[in-house]
Coordinates of N, CA and C and ligand atoms in Angstrom, one line a residue:
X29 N 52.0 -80.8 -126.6 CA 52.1 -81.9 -125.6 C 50.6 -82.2 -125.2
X30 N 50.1 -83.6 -124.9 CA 48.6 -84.3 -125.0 C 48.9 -84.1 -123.4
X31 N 47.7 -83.7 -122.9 CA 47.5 -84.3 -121.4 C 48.9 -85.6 -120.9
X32 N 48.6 -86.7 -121.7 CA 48.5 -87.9 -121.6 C 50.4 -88.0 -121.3
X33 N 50.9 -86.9 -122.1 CA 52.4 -87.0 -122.5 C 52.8 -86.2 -120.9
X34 N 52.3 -85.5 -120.2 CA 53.0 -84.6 -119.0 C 53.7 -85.3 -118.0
X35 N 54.6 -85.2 -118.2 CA 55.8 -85.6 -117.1 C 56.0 -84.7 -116.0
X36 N 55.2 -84.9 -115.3 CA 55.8 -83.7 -113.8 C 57.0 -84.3 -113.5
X37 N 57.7 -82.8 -113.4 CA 59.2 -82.7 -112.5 C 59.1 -81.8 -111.3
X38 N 59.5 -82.1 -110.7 CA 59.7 -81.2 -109.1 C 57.9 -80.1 -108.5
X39 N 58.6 -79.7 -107.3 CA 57.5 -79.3 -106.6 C 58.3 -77.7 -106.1
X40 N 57.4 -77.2 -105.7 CA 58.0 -75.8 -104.9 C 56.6 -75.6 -104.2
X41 N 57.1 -74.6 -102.8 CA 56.0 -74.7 -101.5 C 55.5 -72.8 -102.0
X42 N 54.2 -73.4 -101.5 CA 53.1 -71.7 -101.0 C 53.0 -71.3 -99.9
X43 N 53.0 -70.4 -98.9 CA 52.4 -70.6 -97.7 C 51.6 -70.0 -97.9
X44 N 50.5 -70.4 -97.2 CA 49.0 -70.0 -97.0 C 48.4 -70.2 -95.6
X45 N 48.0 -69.2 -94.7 CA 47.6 -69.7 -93.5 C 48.6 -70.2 -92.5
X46 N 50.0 -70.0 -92.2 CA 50.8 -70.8 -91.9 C 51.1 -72.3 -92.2
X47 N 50.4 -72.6 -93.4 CA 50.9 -73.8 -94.4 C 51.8 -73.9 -95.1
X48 N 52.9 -75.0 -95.7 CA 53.4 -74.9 -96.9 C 52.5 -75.9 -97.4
X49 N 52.2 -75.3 -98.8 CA 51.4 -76.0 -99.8 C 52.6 -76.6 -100.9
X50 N 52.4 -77.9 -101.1 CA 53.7 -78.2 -102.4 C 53.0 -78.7 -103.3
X51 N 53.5 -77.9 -104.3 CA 52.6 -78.0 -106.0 C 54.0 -78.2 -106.9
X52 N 52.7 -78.9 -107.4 CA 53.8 -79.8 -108.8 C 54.1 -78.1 -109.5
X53 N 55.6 -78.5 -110.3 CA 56.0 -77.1 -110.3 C 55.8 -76.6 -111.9
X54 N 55.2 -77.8 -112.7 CA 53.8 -77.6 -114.2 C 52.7 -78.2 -114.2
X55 N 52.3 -77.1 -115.0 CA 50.5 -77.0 -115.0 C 50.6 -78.5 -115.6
X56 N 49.3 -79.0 -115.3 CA 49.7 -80.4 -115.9 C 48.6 -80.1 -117.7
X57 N 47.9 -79.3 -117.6 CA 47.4 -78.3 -118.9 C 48.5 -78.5 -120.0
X58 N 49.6 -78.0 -120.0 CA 50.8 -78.1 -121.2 C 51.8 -77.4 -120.5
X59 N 52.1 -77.6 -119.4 CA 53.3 -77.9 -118.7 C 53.7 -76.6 -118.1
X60 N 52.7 -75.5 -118.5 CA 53.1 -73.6 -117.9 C 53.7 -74.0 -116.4
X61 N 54.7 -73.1 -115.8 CA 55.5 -73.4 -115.0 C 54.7 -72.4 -113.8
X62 N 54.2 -73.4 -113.0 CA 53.3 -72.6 -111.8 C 54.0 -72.1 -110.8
X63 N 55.2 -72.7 -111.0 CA 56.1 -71.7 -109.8 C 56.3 -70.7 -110.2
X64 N 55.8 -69.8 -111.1 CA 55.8 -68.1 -111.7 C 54.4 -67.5 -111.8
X65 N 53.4 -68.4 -111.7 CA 52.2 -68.4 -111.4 C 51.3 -67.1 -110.6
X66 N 50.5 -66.5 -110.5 CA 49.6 -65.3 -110.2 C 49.1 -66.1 -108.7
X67 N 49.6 -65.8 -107.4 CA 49.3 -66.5 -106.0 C 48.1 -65.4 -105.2
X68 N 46.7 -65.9 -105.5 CA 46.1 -65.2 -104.9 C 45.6 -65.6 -103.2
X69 N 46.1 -65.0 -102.4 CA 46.0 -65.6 -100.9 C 44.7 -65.0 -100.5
X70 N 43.7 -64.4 -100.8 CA 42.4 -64.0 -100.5 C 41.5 -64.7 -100.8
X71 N 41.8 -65.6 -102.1 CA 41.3 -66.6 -102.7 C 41.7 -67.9 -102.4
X72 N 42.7 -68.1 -101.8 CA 43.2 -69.4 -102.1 C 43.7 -69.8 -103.2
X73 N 44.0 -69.4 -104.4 CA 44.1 -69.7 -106.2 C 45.9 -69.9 -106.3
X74 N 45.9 -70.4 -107.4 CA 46.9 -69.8 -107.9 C 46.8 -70.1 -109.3
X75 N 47.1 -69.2 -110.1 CA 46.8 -68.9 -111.9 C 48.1 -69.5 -112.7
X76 N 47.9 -70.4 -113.3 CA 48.8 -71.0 -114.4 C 49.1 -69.7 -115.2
X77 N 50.6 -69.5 -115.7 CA 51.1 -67.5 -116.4 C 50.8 -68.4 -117.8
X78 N 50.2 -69.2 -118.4 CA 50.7 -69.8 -119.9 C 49.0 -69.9 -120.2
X79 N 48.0 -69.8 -119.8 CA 46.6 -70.5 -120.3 C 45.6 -70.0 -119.0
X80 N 45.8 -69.8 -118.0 CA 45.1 -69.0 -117.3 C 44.5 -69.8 -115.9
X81 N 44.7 -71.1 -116.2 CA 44.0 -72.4 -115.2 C 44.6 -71.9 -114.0
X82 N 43.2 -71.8 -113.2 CA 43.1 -71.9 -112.1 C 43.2 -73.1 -111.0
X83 N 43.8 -72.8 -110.0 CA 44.0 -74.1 -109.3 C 43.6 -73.5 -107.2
X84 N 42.4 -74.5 -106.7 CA 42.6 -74.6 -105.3 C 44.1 -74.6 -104.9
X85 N 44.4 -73.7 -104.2 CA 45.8 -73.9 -103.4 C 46.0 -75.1 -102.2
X86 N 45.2 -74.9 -101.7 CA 45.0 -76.0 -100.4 C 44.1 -77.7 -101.2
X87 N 43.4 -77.8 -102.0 CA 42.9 -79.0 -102.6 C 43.8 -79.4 -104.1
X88 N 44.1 -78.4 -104.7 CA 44.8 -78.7 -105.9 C 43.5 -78.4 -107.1
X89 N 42.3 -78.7 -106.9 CA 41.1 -78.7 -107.6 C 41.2 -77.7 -108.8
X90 N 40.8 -78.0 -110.3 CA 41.0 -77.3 -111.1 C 39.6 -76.3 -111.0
X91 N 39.7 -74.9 -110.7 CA 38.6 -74.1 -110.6 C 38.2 -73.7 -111.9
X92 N 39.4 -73.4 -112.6 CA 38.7 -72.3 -114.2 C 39.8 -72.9 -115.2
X93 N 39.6 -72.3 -116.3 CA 40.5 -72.0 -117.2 C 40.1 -73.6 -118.4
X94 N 41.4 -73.9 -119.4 CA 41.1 -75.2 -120.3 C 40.8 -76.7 -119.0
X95 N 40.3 -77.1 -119.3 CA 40.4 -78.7 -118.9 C 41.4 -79.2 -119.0
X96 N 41.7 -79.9 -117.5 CA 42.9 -80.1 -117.5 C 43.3 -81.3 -115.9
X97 N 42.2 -81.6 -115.4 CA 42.4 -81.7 -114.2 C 42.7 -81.1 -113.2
X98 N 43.5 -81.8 -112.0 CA 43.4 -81.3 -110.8 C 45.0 -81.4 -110.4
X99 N 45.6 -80.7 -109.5 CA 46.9 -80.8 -109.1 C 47.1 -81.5 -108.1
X100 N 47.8 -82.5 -107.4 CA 48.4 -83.2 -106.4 C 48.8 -82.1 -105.7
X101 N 48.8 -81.8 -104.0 CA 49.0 -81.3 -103.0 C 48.9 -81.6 -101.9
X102 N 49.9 -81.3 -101.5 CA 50.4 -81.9 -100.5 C 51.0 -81.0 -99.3
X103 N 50.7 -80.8 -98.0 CA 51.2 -79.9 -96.7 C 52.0 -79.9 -95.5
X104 N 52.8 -79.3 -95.4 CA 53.3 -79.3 -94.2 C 53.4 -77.9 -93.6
X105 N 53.8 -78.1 -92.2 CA 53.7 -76.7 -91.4 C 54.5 -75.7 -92.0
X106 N 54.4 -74.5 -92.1 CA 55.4 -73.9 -92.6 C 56.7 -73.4 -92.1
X107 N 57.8 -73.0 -93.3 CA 58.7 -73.1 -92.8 C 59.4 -71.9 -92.3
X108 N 60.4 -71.8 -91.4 CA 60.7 -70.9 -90.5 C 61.9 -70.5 -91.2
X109 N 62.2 -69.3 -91.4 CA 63.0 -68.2 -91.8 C 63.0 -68.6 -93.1
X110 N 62.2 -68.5 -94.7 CA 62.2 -68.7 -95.8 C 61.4 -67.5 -96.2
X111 N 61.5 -67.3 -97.0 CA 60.9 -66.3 -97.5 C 59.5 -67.0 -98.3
X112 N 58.6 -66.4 -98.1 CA 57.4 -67.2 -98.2 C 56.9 -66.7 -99.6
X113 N 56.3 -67.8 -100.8 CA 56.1 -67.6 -101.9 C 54.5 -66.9 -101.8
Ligands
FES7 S1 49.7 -74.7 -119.3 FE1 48.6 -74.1 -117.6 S2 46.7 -73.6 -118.3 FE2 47.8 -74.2 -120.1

């Protein structure tokens, strides 16, 4: 799959800081499903499990890994009695 071909489908939330963070729920890289993703809260990160890309939790900003861009993200307060990702 080309960059060019990625269809995002759906979102799922992080909390971070008393945030929910909502991230597209594939890497836009070749599509690794970030809702299974490595969630570093010390860092702010979270690691694509398919190729390694790193992503700002709170910006979306691609930090490491193949080229690939940046993630859409988006916040709201977080939410109350959910079990937090
Ligand atoms: S699919 Fe996420 S880094 Fe390749």
């Amino acid at each position: 799959m080309a960059p060019d071909d990625y269809q995002e489908t759906g979102r799922f939330a992080v909390t971070l800081d008393g945030q929910d963070y909502q991230l597209p729920r594939h890497c836009p890289h070749r599509g690794g499903r970030l809702d299974y993703g490595d969630v570093n809260r010390a860092r702010g990160t979270i690691t694509c499990p398919l190729h390694r890309s790193v992503f700002c939790l709170k910006t979306g900003r691609h930090l490491n890994g193949p080229e690939c861009g940046d993630l859409t993200v988006s916040r709201a307060p977080a939410s109350a009695g959910r079990d937090p990702r």
